[in-house]
Tab-separated table of C-alpha atoms and ligand atoms in Angstrom:
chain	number	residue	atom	x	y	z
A	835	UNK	CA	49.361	79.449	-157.034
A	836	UNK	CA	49.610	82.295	-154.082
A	837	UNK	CA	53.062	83.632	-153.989
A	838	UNK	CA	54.515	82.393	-150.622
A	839	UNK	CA	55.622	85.053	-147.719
A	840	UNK	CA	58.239	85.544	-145.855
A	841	UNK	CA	58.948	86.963	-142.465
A	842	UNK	CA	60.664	90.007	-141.857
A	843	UNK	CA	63.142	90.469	-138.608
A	844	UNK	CA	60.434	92.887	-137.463
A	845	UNK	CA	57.323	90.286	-137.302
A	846	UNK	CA	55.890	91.703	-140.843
A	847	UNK	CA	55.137	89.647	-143.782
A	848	UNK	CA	56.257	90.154	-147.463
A	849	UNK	CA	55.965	88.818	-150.847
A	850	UNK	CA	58.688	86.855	-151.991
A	851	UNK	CA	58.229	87.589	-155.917
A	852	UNK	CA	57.273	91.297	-157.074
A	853	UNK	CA	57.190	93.679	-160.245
A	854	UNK	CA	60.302	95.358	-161.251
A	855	UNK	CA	59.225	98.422	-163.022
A	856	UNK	CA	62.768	100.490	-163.613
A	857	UNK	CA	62.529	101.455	-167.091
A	858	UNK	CA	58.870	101.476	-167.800
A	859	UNK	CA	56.656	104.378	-168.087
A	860	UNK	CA	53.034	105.750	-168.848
A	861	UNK	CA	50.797	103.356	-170.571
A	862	UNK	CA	53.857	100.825	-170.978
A	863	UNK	CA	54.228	100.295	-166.814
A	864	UNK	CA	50.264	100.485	-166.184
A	865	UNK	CA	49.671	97.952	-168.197
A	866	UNK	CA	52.807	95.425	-166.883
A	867	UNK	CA	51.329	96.549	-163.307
A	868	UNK	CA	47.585	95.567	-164.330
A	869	UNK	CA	48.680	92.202	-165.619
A	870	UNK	CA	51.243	91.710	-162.825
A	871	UNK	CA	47.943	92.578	-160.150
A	872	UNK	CA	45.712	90.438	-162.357
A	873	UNK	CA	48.162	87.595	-162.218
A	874	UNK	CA	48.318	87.289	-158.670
A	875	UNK	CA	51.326	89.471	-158.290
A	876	UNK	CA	50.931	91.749	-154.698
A	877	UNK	CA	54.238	93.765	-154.765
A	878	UNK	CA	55.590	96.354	-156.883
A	879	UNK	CA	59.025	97.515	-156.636
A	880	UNK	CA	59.300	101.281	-157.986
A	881	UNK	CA	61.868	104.403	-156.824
A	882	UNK	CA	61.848	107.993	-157.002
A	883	UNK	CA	64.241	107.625	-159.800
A	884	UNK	CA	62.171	105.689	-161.819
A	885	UNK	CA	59.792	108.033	-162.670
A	886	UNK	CA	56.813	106.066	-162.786
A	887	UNK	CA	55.441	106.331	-159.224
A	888	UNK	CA	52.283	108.506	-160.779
A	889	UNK	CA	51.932	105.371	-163.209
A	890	UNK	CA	51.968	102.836	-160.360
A	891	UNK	CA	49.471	104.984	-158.071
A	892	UNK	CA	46.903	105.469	-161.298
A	893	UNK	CA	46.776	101.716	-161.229
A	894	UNK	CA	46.530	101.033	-157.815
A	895	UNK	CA	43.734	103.586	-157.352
A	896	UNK	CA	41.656	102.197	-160.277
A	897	UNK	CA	41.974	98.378	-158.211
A	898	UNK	CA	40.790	100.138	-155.123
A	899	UNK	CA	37.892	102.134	-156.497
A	900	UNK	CA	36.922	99.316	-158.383
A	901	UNK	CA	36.911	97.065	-155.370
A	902	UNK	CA	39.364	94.635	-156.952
A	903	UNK	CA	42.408	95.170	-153.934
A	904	UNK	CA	42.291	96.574	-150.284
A	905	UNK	CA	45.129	98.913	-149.742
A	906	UNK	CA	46.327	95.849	-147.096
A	907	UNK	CA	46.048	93.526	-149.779
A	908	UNK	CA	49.236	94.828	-152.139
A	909	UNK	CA	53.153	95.931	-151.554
A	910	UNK	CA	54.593	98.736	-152.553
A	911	UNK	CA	58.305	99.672	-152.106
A	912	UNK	CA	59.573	102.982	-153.263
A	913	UNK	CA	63.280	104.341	-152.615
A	914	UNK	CA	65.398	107.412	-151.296
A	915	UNK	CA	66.826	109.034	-154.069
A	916	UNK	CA	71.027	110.127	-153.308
A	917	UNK	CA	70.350	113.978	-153.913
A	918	UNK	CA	67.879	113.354	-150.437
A	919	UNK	CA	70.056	111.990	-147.663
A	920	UNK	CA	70.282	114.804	-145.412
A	921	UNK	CA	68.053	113.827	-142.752
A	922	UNK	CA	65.593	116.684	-142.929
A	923	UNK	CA	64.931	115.684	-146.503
A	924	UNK	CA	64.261	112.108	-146.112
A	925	UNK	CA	60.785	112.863	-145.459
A	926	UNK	CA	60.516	115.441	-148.176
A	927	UNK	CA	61.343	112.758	-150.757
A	928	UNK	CA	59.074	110.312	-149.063
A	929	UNK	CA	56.197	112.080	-149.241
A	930	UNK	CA	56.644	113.466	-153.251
A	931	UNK	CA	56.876	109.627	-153.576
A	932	UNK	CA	53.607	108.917	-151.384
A	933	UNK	CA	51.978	111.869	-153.230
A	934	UNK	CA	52.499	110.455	-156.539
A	935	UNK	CA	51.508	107.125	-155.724
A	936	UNK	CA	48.341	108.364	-154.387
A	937	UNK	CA	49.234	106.367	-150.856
A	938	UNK	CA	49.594	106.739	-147.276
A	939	UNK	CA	51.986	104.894	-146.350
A	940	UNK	CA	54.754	101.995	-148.650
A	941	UNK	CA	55.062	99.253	-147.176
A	942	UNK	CA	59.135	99.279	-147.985
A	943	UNK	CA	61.293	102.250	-148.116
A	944	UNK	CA	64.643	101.698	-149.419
A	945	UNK	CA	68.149	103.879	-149.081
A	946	UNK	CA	68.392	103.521	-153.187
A	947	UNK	CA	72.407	104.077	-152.652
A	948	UNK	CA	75.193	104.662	-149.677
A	949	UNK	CA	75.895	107.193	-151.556
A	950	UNK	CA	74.845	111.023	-150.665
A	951	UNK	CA	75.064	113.457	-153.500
A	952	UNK	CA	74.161	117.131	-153.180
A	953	UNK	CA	71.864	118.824	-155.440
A	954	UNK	CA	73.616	121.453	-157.737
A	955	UNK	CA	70.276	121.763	-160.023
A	956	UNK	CA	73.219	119.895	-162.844
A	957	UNK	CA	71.629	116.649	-163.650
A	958	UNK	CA	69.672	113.787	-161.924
A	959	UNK	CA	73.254	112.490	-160.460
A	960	UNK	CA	74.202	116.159	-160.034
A	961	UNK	CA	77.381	117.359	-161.118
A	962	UNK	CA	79.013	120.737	-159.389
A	963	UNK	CA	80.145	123.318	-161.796
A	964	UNK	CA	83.779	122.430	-162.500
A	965	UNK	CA	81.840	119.291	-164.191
A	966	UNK	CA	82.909	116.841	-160.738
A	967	UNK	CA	80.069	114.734	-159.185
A	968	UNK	CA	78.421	116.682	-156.404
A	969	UNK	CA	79.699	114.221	-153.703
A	970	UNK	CA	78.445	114.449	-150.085
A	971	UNK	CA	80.425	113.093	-147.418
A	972	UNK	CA	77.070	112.494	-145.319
A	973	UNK	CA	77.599	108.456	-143.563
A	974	UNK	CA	74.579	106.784	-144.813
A	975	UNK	CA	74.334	105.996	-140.583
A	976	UNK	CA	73.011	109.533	-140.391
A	977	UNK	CA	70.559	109.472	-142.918
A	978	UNK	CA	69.178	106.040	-141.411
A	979	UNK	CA	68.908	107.087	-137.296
A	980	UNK	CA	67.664	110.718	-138.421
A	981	UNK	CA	65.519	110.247	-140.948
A	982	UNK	CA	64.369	106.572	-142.245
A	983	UNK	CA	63.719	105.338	-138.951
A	984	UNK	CA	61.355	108.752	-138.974
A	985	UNK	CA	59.486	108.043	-141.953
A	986	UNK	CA	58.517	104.377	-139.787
A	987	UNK	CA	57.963	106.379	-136.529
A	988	UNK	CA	55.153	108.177	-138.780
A	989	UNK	CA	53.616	104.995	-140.042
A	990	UNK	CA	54.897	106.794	-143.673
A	991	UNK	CA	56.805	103.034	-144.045
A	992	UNK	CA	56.087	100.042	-142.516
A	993	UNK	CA	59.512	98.409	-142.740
A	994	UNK	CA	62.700	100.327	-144.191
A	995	UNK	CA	65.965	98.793	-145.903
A	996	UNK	CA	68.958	99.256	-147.854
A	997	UNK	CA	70.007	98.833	-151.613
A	998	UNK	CA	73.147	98.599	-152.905
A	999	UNK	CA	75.275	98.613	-149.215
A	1000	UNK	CA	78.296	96.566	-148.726
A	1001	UNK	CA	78.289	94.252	-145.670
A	1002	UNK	CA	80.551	96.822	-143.706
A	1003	UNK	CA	77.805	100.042	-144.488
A	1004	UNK	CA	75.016	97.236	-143.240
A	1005	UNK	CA	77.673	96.799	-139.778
A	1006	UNK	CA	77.436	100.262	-139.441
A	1007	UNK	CA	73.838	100.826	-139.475
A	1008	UNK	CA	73.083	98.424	-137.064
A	1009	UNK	CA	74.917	99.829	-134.567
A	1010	UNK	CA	72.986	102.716	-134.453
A	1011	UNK	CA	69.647	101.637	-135.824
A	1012	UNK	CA	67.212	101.711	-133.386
A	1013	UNK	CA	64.747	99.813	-136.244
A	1014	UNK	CA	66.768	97.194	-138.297
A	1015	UNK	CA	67.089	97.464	-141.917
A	1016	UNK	CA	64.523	93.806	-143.489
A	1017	UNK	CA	66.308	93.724	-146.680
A	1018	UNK	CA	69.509	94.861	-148.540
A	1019	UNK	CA	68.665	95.351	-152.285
A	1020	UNK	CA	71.150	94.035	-154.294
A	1021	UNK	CA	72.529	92.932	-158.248
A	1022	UNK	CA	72.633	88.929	-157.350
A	1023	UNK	CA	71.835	86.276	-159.807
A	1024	UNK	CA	73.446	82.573	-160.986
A	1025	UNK	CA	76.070	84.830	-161.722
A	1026	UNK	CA	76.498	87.214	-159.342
A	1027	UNK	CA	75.133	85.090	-156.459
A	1028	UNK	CA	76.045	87.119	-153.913
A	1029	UNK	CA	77.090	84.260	-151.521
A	1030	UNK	CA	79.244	86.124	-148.676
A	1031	UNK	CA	76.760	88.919	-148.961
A	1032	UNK	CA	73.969	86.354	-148.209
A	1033	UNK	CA	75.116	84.316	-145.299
A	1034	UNK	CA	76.413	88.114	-143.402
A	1035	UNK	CA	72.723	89.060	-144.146
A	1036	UNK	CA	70.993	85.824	-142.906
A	1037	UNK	CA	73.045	86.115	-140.277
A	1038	UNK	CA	71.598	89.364	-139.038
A	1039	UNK	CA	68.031	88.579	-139.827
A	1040	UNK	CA	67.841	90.381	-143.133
A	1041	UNK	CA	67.143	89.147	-146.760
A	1042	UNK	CA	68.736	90.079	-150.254
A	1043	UNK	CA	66.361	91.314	-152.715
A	1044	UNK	CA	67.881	90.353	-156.277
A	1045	UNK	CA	67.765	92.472	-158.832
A	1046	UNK	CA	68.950	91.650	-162.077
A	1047	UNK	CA	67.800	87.879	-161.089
A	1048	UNK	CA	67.503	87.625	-164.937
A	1049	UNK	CA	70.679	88.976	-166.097
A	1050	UNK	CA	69.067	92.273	-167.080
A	1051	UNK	CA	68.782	91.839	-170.765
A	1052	UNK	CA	67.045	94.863	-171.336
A	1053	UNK	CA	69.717	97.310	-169.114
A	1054	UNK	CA	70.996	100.446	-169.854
A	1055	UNK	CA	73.108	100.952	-172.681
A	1056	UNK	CA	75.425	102.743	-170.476
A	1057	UNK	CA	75.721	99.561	-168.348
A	1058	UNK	CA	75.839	96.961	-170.931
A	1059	UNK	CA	79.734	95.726	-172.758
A	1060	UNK	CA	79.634	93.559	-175.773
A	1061	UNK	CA	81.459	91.139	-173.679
A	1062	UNK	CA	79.094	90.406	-170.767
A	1063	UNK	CA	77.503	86.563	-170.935
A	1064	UNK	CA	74.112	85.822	-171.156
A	1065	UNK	CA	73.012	84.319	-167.972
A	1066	UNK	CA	69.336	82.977	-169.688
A	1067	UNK	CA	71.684	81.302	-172.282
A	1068	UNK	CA	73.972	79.368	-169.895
A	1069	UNK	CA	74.256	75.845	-170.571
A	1070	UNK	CA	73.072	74.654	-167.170
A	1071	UNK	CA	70.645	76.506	-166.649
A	1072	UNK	CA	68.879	75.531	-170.636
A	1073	UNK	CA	69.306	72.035	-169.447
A	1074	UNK	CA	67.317	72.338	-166.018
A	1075	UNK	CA	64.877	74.636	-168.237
A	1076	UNK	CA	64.560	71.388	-170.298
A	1077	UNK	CA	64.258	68.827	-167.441
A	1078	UNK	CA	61.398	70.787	-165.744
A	1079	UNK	CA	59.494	72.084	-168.618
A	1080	UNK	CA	59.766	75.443	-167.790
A	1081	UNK	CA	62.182	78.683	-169.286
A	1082	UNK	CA	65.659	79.841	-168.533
A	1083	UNK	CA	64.047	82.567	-166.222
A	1084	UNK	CA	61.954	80.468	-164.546
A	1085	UNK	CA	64.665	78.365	-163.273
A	1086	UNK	CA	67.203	81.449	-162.264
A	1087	UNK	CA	63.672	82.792	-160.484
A	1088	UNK	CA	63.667	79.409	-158.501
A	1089	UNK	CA	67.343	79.300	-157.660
A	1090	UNK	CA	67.244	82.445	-155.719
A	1091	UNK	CA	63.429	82.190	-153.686
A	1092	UNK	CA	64.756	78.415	-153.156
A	1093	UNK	CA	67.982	80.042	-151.399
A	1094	UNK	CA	65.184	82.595	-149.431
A	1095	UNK	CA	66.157	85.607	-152.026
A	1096	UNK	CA	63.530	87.860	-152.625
A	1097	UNK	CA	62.930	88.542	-156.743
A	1098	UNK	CA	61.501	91.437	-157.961
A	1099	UNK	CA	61.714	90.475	-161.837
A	1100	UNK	CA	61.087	93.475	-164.443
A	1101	UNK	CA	58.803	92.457	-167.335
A	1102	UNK	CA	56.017	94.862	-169.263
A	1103	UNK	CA	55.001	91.538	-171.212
A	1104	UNK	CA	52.022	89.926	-169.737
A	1105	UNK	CA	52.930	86.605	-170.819
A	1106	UNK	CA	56.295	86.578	-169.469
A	1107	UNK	CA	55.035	88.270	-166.291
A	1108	UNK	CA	52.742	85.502	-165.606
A	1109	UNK	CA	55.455	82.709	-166.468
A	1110	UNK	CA	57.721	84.744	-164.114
A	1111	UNK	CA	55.598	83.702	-160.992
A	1112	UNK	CA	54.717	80.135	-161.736
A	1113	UNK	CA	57.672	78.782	-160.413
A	1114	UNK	CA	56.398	77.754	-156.916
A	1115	UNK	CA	54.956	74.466	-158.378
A	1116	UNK	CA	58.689	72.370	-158.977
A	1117	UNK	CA	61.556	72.280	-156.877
A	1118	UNK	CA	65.388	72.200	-157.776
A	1119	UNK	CA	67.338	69.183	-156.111
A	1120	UNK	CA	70.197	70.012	-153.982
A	1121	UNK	CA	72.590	68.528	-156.370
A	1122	UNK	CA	70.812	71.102	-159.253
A	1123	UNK	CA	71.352	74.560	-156.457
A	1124	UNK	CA	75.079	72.874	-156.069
A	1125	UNK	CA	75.351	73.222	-160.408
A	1126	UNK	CA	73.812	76.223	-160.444
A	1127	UNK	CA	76.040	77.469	-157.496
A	1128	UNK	CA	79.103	76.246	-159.667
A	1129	UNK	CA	78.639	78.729	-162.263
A	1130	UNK	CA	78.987	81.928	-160.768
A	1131	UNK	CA	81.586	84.192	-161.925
A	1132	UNK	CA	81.228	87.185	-159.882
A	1133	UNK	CA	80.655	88.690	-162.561
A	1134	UNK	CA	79.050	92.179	-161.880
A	1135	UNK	CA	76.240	93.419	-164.612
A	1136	UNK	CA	75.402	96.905	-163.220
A	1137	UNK	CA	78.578	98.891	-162.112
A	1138	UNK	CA	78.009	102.774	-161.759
A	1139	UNK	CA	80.615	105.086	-162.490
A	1140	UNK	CA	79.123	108.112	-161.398
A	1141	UNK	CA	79.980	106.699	-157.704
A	1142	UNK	CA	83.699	105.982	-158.360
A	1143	UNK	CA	85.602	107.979	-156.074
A	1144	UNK	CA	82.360	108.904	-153.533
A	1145	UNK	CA	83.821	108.061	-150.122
A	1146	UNK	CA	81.008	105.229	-149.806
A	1147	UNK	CA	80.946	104.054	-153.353
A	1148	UNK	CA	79.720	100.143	-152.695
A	1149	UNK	CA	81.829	99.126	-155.819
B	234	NAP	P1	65.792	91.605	-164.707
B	234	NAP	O1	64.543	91.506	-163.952
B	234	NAP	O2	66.879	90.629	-164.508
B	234	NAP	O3	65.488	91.562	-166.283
B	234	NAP	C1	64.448	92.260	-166.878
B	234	NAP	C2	64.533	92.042	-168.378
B	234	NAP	O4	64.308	90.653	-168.678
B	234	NAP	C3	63.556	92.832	-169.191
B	234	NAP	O5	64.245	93.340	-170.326
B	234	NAP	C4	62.494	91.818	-169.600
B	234	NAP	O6	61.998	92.119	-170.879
B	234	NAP	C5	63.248	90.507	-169.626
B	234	NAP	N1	62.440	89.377	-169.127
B	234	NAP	C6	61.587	89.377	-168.073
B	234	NAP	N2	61.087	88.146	-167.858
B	234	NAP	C7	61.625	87.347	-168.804
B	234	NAP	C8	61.503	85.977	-169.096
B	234	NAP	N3	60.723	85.178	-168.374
B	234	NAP	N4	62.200	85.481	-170.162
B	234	NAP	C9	62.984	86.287	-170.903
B	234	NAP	N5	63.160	87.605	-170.670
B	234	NAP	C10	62.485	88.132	-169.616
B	234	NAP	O7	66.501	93.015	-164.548
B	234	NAP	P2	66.164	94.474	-164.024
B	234	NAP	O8	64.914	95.032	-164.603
B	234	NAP	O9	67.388	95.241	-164.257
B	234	NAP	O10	65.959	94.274	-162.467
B	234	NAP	C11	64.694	93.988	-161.907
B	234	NAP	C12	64.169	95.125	-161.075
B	234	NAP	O11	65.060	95.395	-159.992
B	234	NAP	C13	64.083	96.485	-161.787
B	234	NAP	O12	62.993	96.593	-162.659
B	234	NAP	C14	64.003	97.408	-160.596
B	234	NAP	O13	62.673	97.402	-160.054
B	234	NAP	C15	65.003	96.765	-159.634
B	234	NAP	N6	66.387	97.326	-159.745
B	234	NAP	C16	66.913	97.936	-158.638
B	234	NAP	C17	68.171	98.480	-158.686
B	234	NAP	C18	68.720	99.149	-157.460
B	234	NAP	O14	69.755	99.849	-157.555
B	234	NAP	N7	68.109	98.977	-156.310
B	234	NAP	C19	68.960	98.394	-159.851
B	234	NAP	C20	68.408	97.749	-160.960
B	234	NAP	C21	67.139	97.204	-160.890
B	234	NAP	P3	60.402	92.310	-171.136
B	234	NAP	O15	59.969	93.498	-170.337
B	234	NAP	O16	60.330	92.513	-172.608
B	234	NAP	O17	59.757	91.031	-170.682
């Protein structure tokens, strides 16, 4: 089954479901990305800071030489890294990410962060010598008017966004913006859902894109406490897994499309990334969203500490 579209504020159409590939590299993330394209799969969501760009460009040059994908027929959406929000370098990290992925253009550019960090040369979230996070007072407004809305101006991106922004950092872009932001990135899942966030961002004509949709079993170390719940082992959502035939992950995939969430599940296992897009084929009842709906927590999976105390820290 075709993953459905959906419309963008700015007339452009977009997968719903895509590839998460943080965490996977070399032969690991060509391969997810080959059975992900081979599946049916048209959008892969990658970053600067991933480090796999080069991976994800190999791939999608072999499809294209091979005649298996158009470059209009696939999605790609890369992101700004923080140590790149001075407006003269927006374009500078844009194109080291085009170059890598062997492309002309993404089709969805992404602030990764509010936050602006300057680069010292000390680390990937650079640190200034005294050891204190190179924090840069830069309004992530700037960034956007001066430089993202650039990269679209040069047909480098054909629709630009946000990840991570609070509802008050969204407010402030759109006062300037001149080209809307389509889609705020953000942690949301059963439970994290995000709710307040939603409804301000339907409001405006943008979407969420989940991440995490799955609870992130495989995250970071440094984000992961003994403590956190298991969102594929919840109780309600094993019993709608039994009711529709189908696995915990399929049904926390369906929750959020059904609510007109974007996913962008992470999986290098091609069985699981196959099962990860058929879930267009069932629908959950209103009284099932309503359950599902009841057992958010607010509880937050990914919280990043090197932000605490940055003048736009989102958390
Ligand atoms: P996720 O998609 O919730 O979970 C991925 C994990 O779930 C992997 O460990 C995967 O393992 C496992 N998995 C996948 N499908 C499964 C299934 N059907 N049943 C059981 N386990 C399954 O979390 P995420 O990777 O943290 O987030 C998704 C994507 O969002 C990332 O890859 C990245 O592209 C993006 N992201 C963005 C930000 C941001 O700041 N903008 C932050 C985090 C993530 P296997 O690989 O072994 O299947």
């Amino acid at each position: 089954m075709a993953i459905p579209m959906v419309t963008f504020n700015n007339g452009n159409k977009f997968p719903i479901l895509g590839l998460g590939t943080l965490a996977a590299t070399t032969d690991e993330c060509k391969n997810a990305v080959r059975a992900a394209l081979d599946a049916g799969y048209r959008h892969i969501d990658t970053a600067y800071a991933y480090g796999n760009e080069a991976d994800i460009g190999e791939v999608l040059q072999e499809y294209m030489k091979a005649g298996k994908l158009k470059r209009s027929d696939f999605f790609v959406t890369t992101k700004l890294w923080l140590t790149y929000h001075q407006p003269d370098r927006v374009l500078e990290c844009l194109n080291l990410s085009l170059s890598k992925l062997k492309l002309d253009y993404v089709d969805l550019f992404l602030m990764h962060t509010p936050c602006a960090f300057e680069e010292t040369g000390n680390g990937f979230i650079p640190l200034r010598a005294d050891g204190k996070p190179a924090f840069l007072n830069l309004p992530p407004e700037e960034t956007w008017t001066k430089g993202m809305e650039k990269a679209v101006k040069l047909g480098k991106a054909k629709n630009i966004g946000v990840s991570n922004f609070t509802c008050d950092q969204i407010d402030r872009i759109f006062k300037v913006a001149t080209i809307k932001p389509v889609t705020n990135q953000v942690e949301c899942h059963a439970y994290f859902n995000q709710a307040n966030m939603h409804r301000f961002c339907q409001q405006r004509g943008i979407f969420i894109t989940s991440y995490g949709s799955l609870g992130s079993p495989g995250r970071a170390p440094a984000f992961k406490k003994d403590t956190d719940p298991v969102l594929m082992d919840d109780p309600v959502i094993k019993k709608l897994a039994d009711k529709y035939k189908k696995s915990a992950g399929q049904i926390l995939l369906r929750n959020l499309t059904q609510r007109n969430i974007l996913v962008i599940p992470k999986s290098t296992n091609p069985a699981r990334i196959k099962q990860n897009m058929e879930i267009f084929d069932f629908k959950l009842t209103d009284d099932e969203m309503k359950q599902i709906e009841g057992i958010n927590t607010d509880y937050r999976l990914f919280f990043n500490d090197n932000f605490v105390g940055h003048p736009e820290c989102p958390f």
